[in-house]
CSV table of C-alpha atoms in Angstrom, one decimal:
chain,number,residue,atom,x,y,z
A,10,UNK,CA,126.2,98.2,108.0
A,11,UNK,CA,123.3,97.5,106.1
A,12,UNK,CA,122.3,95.8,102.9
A,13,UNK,CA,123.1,98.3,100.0
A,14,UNK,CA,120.9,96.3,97.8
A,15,UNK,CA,117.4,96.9,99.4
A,16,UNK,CA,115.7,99.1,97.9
A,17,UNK,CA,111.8,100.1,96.9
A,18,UNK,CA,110.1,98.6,94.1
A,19,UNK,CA,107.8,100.8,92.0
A,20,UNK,CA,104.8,99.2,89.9
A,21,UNK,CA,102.2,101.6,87.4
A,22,UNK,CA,99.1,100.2,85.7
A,23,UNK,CA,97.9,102.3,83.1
A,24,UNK,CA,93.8,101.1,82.0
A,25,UNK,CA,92.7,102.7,78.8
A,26,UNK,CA,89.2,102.5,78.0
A,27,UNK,CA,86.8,104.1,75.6
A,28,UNK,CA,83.0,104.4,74.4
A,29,UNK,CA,81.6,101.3,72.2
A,30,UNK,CA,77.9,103.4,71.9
A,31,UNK,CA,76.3,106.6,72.2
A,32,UNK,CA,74.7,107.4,74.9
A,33,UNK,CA,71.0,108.6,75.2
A,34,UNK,CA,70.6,112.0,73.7
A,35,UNK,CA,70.4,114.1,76.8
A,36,UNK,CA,66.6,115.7,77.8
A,37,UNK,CA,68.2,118.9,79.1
A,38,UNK,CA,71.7,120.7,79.2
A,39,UNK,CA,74.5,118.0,80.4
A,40,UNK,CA,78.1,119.2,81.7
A,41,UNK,CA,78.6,116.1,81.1
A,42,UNK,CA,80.6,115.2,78.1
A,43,UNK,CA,78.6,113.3,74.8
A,44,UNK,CA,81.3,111.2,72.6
A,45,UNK,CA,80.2,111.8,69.1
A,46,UNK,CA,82.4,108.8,67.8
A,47,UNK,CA,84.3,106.1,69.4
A,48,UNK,CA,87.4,107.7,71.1
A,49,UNK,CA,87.4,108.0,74.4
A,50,UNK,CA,86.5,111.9,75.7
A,51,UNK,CA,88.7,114.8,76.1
A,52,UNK,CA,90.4,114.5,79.6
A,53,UNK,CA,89.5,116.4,82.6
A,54,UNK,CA,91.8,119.5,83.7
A,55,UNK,CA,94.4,118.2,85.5
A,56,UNK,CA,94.3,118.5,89.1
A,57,UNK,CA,95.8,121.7,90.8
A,58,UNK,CA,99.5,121.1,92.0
A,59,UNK,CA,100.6,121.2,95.6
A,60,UNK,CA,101.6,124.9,96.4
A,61,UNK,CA,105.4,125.6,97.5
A,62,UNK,CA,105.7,124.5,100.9
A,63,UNK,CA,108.1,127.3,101.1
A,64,UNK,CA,107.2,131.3,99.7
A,65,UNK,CA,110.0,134.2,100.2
A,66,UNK,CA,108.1,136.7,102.5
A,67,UNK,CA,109.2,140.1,104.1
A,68,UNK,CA,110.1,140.7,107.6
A,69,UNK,CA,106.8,142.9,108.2
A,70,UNK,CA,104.9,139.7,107.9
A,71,UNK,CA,106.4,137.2,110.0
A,72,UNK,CA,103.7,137.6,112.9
A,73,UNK,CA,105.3,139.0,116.3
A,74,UNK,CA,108.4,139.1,114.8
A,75,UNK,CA,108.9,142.3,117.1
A,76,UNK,CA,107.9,140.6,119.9
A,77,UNK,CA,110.0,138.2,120.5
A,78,UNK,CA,113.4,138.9,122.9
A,79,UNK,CA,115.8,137.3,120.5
A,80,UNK,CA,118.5,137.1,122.9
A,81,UNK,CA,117.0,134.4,124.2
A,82,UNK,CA,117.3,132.1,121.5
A,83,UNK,CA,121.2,132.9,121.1
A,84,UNK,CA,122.1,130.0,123.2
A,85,UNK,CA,120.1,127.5,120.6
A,86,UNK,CA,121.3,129.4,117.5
A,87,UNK,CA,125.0,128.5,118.8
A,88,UNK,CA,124.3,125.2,119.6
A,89,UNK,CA,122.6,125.1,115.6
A,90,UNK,CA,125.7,126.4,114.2
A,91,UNK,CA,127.6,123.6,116.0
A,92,UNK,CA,126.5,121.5,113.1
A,93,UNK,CA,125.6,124.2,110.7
A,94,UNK,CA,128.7,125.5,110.4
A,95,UNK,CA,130.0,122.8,108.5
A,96,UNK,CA,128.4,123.6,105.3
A,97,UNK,CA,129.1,126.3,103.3
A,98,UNK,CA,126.2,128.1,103.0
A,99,UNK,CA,126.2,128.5,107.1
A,100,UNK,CA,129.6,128.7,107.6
A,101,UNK,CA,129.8,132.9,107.4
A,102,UNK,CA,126.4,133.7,109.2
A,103,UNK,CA,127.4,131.0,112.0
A,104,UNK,CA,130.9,132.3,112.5
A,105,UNK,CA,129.6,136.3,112.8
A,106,UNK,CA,126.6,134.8,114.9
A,107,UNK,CA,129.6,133.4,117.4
A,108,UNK,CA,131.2,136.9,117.7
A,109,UNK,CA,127.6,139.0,118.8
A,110,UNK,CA,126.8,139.3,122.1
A,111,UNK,CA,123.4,138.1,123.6
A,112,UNK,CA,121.3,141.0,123.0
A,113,UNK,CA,118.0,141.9,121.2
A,114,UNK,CA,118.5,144.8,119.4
A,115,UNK,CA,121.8,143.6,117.7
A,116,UNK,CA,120.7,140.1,116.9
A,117,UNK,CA,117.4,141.6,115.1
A,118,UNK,CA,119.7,143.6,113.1
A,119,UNK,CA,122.0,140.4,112.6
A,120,UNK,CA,118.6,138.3,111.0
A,121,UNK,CA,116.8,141.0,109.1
A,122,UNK,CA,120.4,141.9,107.3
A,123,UNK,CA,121.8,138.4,106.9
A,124,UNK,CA,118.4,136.1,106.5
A,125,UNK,CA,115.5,136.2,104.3
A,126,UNK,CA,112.1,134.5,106.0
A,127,UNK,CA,110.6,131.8,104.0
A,128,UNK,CA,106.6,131.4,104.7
A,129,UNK,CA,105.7,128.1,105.2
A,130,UNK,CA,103.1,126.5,103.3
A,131,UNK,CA,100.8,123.5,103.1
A,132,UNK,CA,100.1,121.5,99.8
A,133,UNK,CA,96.6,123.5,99.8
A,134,UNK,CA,98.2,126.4,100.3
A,135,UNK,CA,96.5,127.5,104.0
A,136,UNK,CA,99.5,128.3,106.0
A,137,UNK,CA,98.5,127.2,109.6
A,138,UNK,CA,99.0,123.8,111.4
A,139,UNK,CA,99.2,122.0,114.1
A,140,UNK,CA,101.4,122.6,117.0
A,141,UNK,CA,101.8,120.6,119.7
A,142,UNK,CA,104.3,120.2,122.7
A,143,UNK,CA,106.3,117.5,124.5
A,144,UNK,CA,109.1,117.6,127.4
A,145,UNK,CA,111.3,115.5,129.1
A,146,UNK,CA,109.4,113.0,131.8
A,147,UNK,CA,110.9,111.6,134.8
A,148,UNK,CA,109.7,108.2,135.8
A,149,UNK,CA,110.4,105.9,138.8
A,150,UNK,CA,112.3,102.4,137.9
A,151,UNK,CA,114.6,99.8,138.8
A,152,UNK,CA,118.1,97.9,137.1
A,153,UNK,CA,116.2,94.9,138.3
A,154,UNK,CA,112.9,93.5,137.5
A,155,UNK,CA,110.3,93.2,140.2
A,156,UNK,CA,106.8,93.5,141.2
A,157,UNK,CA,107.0,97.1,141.4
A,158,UNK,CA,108.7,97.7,138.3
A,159,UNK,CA,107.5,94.9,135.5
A,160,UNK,CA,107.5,97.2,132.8
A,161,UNK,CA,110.5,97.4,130.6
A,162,UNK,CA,112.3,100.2,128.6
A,163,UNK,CA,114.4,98.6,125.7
A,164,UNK,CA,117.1,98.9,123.6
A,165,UNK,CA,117.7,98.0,119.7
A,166,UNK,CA,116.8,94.5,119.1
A,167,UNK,CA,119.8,92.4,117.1
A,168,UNK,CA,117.2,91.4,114.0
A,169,UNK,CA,115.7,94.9,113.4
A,170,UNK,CA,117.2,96.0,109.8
A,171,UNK,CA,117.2,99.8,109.2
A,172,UNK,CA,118.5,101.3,105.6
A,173,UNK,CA,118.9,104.9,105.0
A,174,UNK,CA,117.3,105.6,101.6
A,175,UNK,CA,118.9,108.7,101.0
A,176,UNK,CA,122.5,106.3,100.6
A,177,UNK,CA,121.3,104.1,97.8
A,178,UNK,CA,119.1,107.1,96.1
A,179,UNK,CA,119.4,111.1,96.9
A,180,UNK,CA,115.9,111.7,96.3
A,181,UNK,CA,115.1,110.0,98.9
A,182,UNK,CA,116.6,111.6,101.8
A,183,UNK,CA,115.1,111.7,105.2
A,184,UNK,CA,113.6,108.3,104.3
A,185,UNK,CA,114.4,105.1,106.3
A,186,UNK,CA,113.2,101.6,105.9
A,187,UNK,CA,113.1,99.5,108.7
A,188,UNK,CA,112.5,95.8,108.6
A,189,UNK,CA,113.5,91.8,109.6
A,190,UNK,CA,115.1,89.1,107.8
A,191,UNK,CA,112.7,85.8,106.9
A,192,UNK,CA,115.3,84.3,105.0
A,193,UNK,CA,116.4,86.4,101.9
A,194,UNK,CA,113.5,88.4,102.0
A,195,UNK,CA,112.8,91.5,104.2
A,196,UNK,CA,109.7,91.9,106.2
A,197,UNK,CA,108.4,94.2,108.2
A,198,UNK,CA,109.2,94.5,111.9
A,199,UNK,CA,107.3,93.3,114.3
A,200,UNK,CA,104.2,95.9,115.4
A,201,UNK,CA,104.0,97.0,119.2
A,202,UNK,CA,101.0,94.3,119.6
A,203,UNK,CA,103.7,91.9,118.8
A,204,UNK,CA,106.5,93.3,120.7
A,205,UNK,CA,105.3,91.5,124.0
A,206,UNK,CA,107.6,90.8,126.6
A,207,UNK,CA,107.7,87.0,125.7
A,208,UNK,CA,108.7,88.0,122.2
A,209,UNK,CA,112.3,86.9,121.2
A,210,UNK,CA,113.7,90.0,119.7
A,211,UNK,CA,113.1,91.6,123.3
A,212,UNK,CA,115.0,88.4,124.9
A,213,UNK,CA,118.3,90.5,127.1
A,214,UNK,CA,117.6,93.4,126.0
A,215,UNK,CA,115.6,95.9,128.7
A,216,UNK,CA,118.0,98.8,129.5
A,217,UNK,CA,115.7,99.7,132.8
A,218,UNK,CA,112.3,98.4,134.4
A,219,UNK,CA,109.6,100.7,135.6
A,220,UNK,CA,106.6,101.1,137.5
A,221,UNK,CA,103.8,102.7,135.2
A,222,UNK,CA,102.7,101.0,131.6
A,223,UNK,CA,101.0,104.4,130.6
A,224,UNK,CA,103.9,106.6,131.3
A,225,UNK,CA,106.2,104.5,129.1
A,226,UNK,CA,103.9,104.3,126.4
A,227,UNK,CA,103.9,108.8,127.0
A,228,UNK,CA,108.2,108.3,127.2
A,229,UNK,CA,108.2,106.4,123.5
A,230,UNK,CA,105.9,109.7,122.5
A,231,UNK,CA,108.9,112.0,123.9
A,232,UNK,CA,111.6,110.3,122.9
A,233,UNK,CA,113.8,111.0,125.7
A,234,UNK,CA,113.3,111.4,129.6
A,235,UNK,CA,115.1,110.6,133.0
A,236,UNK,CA,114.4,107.3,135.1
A,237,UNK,CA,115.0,107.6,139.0
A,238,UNK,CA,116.7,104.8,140.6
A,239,UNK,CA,116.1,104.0,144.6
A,240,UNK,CA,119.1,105.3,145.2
A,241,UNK,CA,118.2,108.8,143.8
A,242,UNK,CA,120.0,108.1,140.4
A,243,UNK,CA,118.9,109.0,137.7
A,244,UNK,CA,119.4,107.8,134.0
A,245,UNK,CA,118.7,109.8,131.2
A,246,UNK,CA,117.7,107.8,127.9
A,247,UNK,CA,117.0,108.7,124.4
A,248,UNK,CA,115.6,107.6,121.2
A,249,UNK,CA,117.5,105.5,119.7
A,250,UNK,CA,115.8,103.0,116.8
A,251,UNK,CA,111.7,102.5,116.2
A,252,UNK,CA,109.9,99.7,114.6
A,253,UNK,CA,109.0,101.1,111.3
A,254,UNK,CA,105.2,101.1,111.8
A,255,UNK,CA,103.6,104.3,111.4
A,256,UNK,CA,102.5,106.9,114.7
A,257,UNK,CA,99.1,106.7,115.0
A,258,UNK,CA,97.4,108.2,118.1
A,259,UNK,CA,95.7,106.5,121.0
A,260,UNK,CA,94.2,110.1,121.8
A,261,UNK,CA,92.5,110.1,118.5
A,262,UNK,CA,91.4,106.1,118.6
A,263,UNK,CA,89.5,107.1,122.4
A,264,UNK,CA,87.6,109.6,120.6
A,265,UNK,CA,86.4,107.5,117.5
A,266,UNK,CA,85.7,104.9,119.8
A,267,UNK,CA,83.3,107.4,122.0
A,268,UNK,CA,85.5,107.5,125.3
A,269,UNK,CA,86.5,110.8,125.2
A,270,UNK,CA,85.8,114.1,123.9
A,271,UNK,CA,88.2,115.7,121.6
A,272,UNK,CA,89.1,118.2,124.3
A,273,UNK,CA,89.4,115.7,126.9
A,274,UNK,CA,92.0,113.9,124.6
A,275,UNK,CA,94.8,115.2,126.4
A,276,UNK,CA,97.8,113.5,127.6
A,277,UNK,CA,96.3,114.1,131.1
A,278,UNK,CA,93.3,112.9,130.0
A,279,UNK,CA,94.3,109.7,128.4
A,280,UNK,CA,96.5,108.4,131.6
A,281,UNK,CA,93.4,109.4,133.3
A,282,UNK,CA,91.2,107.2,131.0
A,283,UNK,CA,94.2,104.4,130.8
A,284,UNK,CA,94.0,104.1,135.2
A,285,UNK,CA,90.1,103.8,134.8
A,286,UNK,CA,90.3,100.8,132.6
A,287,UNK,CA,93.1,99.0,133.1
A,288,UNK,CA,91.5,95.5,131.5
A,289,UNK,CA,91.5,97.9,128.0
A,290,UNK,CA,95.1,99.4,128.5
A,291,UNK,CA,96.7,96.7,126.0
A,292,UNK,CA,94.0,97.6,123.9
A,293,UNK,CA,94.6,101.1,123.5
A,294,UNK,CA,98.4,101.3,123.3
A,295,UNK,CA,98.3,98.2,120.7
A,296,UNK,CA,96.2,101.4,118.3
A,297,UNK,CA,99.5,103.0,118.0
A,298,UNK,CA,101.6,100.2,116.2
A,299,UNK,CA,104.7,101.9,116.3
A,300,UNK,CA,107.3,101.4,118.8
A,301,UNK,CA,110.6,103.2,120.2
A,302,UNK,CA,113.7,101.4,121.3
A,303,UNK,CA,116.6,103.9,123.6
A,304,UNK,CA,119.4,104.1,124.6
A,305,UNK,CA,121.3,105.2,127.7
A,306,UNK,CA,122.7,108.8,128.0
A,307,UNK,CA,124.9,110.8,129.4
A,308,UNK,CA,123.9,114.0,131.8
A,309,UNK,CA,125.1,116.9,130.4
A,310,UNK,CA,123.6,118.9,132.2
A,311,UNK,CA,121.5,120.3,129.8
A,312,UNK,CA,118.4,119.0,128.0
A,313,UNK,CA,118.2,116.0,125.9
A,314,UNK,CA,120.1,115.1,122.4
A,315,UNK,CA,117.8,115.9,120.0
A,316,UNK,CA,118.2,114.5,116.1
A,317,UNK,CA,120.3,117.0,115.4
A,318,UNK,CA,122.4,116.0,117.7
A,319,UNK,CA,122.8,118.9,120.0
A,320,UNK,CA,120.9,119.5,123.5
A,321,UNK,CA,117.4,120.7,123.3
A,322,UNK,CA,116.6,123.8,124.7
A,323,UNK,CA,113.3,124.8,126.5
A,324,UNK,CA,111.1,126.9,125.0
A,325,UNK,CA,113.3,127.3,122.2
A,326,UNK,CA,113.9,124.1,120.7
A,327,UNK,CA,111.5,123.1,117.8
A,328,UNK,CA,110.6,119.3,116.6
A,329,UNK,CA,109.7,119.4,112.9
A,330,UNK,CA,109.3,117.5,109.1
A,331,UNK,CA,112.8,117.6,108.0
A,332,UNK,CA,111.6,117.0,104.7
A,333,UNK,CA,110.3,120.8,104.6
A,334,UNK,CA,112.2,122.3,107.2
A,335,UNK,CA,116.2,121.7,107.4
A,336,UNK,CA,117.3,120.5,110.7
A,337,UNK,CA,118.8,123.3,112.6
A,338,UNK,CA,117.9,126.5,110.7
A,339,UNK,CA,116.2,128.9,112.5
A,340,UNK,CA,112.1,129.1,112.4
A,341,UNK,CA,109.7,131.4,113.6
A,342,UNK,CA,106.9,130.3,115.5
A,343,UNK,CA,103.3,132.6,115.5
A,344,UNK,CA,100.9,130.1,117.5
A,345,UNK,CA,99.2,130.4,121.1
A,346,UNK,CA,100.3,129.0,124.7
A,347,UNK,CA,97.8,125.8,125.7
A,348,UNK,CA,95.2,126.8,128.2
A,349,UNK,CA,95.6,130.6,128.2
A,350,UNK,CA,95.6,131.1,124.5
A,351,UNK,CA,97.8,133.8,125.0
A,352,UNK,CA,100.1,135.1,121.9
A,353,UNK,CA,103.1,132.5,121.7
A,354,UNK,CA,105.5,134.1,119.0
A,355,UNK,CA,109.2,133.1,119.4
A,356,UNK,CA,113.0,132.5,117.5
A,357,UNK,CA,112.8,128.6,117.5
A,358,UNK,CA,115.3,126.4,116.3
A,359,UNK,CA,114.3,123.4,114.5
A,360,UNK,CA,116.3,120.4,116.6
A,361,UNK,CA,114.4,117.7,116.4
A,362,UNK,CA,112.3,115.5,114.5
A,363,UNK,CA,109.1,113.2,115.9
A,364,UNK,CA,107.6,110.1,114.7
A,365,UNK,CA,104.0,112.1,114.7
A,366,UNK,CA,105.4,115.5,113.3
A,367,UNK,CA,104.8,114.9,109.4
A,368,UNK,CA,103.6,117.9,107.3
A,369,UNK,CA,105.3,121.2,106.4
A,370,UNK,CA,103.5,123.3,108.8
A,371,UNK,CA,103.1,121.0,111.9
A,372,UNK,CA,105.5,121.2,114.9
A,373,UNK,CA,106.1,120.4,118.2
A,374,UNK,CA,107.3,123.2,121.1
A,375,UNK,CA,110.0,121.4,123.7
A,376,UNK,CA,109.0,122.6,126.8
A,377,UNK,CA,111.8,121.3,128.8
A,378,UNK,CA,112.0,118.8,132.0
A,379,UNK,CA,109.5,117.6,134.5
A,380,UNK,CA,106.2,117.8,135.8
A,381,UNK,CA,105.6,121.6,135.1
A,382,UNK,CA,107.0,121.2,131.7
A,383,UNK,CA,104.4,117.8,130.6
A,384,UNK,CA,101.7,120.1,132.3
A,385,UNK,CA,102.5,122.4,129.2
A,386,UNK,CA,103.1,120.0,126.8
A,387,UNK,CA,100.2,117.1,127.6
A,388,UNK,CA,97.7,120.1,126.9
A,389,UNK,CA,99.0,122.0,123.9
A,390,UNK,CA,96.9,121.4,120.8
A,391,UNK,CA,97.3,124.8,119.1
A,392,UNK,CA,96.7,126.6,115.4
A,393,UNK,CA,100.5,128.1,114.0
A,394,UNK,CA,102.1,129.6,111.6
A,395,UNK,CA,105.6,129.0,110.8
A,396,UNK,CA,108.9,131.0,108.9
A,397,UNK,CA,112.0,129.6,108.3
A,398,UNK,CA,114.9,132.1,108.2
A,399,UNK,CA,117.9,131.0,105.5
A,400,UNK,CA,121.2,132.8,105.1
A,401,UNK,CA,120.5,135.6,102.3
A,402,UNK,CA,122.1,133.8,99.3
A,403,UNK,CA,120.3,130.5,100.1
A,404,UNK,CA,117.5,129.6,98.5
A,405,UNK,CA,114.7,126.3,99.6
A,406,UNK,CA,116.0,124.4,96.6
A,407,UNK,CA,119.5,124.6,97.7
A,408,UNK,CA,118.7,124.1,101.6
A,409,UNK,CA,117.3,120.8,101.0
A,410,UNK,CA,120.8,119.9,99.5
């Protein structure tokens, strides 16, 4: 569908240099090295390497592992296998995961006999992150532009070029470039500044119109979410396609630029900020260059597709990097509710991927649909720890396959 031929270019510069002179002789102890003749000096110790962003563990150390009512989760585990199933290393664990019955005590037995836990792991080796939520919004709109509702949700534009990396070299899986065409040569895509609604990309293509600038910026953050219609319709839409321009977040630019605290940097308290100054609200959603295109859904019923391409699942359905975590295994999450800071230690399944969620241990809990569940998720900005749980016979190295 896409060009094969694009692909990255690489360029090193390697700049050798060495001593024409002696220095001064030193007037007390130096750790600094003296070159007693013209080659250069010995080279520092090389730098540390990145620790294993995943370490076997036991099951007495995955925190609250006893805790947690693991029959919950067996709805998401099924929906996991859905996909899982189809590779090999799955296909046993899924199939006898299918025949147990909901309950606690004989799914515990079913992981601690047929999984090993995997500690997760940051390059510097510290093995908490950052967790935060998101949910499914509902928003008021219109088929039909108007006064009320000027504010447009769209879908892919014709000229935006995206090539899966992975398909030209394996290496690179889980990388996508996304771009434009100026002739031969690709460019990238237009940023959100640039995305106005005069720009010709956009030209036919808003799916639905709706009433509040700030709470579509917050649906591009969730990725999915329902629009009601006057009617009393509602359309569910999804992620489909973003601009290629790194997340960056508008929560983080109010507090460098002294307009909020870090506390206050809520999603609550940045629509609260946004309705204050409206004459700055281009302003702050142009910090955050990237932007999301949808696509309609159907209602299932249930929650939202998520990248794996099964319904999400409240409280159960995790968002992570699928470049440390494979999408759809199971993970367990130690962190703490927002607000409370009550324990929060449950079975999650990883579902779902996010344009902000980049790092081995960094996540983000689905809290499900509506106002109760963005309460949750606008304020959850917790520590966590995270396991991943793989079928016994496979290892990180062969999970990434």
């Amino acid at each position: 569908m896409f060009p094969r031929q694009l692909a990255p270019a690489l360029g090193a510069l390697l700049v050798l240099a060495g001593c024409t002179q002696l220095p001064p002789a030193p007037t007390k102890p130096d750790a600094q090295c003296v070159c007693a003749v013209c080659p250069a000096c010995p080279a520092a110790a090389p730098p540390k390497p990145p620790a294993k962003p995943l370490q076997e563990a036991r099951w007495e150390g995955v925190k609250g592992w006893n805790d947690d009512n693991l029959a919950e989760a067996h709805g998401a585990l099924l929906a996991s296998c859905g996909v899982l199933t189809k590779q090999p290393a799955w296909r046993d664990v899924c199939e006898e995961a299918r025949t147990l019955p909901a309950e606690n005590a004989v799914l515990r037995v079913f992981f601690e006999t047929r999984f090993r836990p995997w500690r997760v792991v940051n390059p510097d080796e510290s093995t908490e992150g950052l967790v935060t939520g998101y949910y499914e919004p509902l928003l008021r709109g219109s088929r039909e532009r108007s006064k009320s509702f000027a504010h447009a949700i769209y879908g892919v534009p014709d000229d935006l070029l995206v090539v899966d990396l992975g398909e030209l070299y394996p290496e690179l899986k889980n990388f996508r470039l996304r771009g434009r065409l100026e002739g031969r040569k690709v460019v990238p895509y237009w940023s959100r500044a640039e995305l106005t609604p005069q720009a010709p990309a956009l030209a036919g293509k808003a799916l639905l119109w709706v009433a509040d600038p700030i709470e579509l910026f917050f649906l591009q953050v969730q990725g999915s979410g329902r629009v009601e219609l006057a009617d009393g319709r509602r359309v569910r839409v999804g992620y489909a396609e973003q601009n290629g321009h790194p997340y960056q977040s508008i929560g983080r630019w109010l507090v460098e630029q002294g307009e909020l605290k870090l506390e206050q940097a809520s999603m609550q308290g940045i629509q609260d900020w946004a309705r204050a100054n409206p004459r700055r609200l281009n302003e702050l959603l142009n910090a955050n260059p990237s932007f999301v295109f949808f696509r309609e859904l159907p209602d299932n019923g249930g929650g939202p597709p998520g990248a794996l391409g099964v319904p999400l699942v409240p409280g159960r359905s995790l968002a992570v990097d699928p470049r440390t975590i494979p999408l759809g295994a199971p993970v367990f999450l130690a962190t703490t509710q927002p607000v409370s800071g009550r324990p929060l230690r449950r079975l999650m399944m990883a579902q779902d991927t996010g344009g902000a969620i980049k790092g081995a241990v960094r996540a983000d809990f689905f809290w499900g649909f509506g106002a109760e569940a963005g309460a949750q998720a606008g304020r959850m900005r917790q520590k966590g720890e995270m396991w991943l749980l793989l079928p016994g016979a496979l290892t990180p190295d062969n999970a990434a396959k």
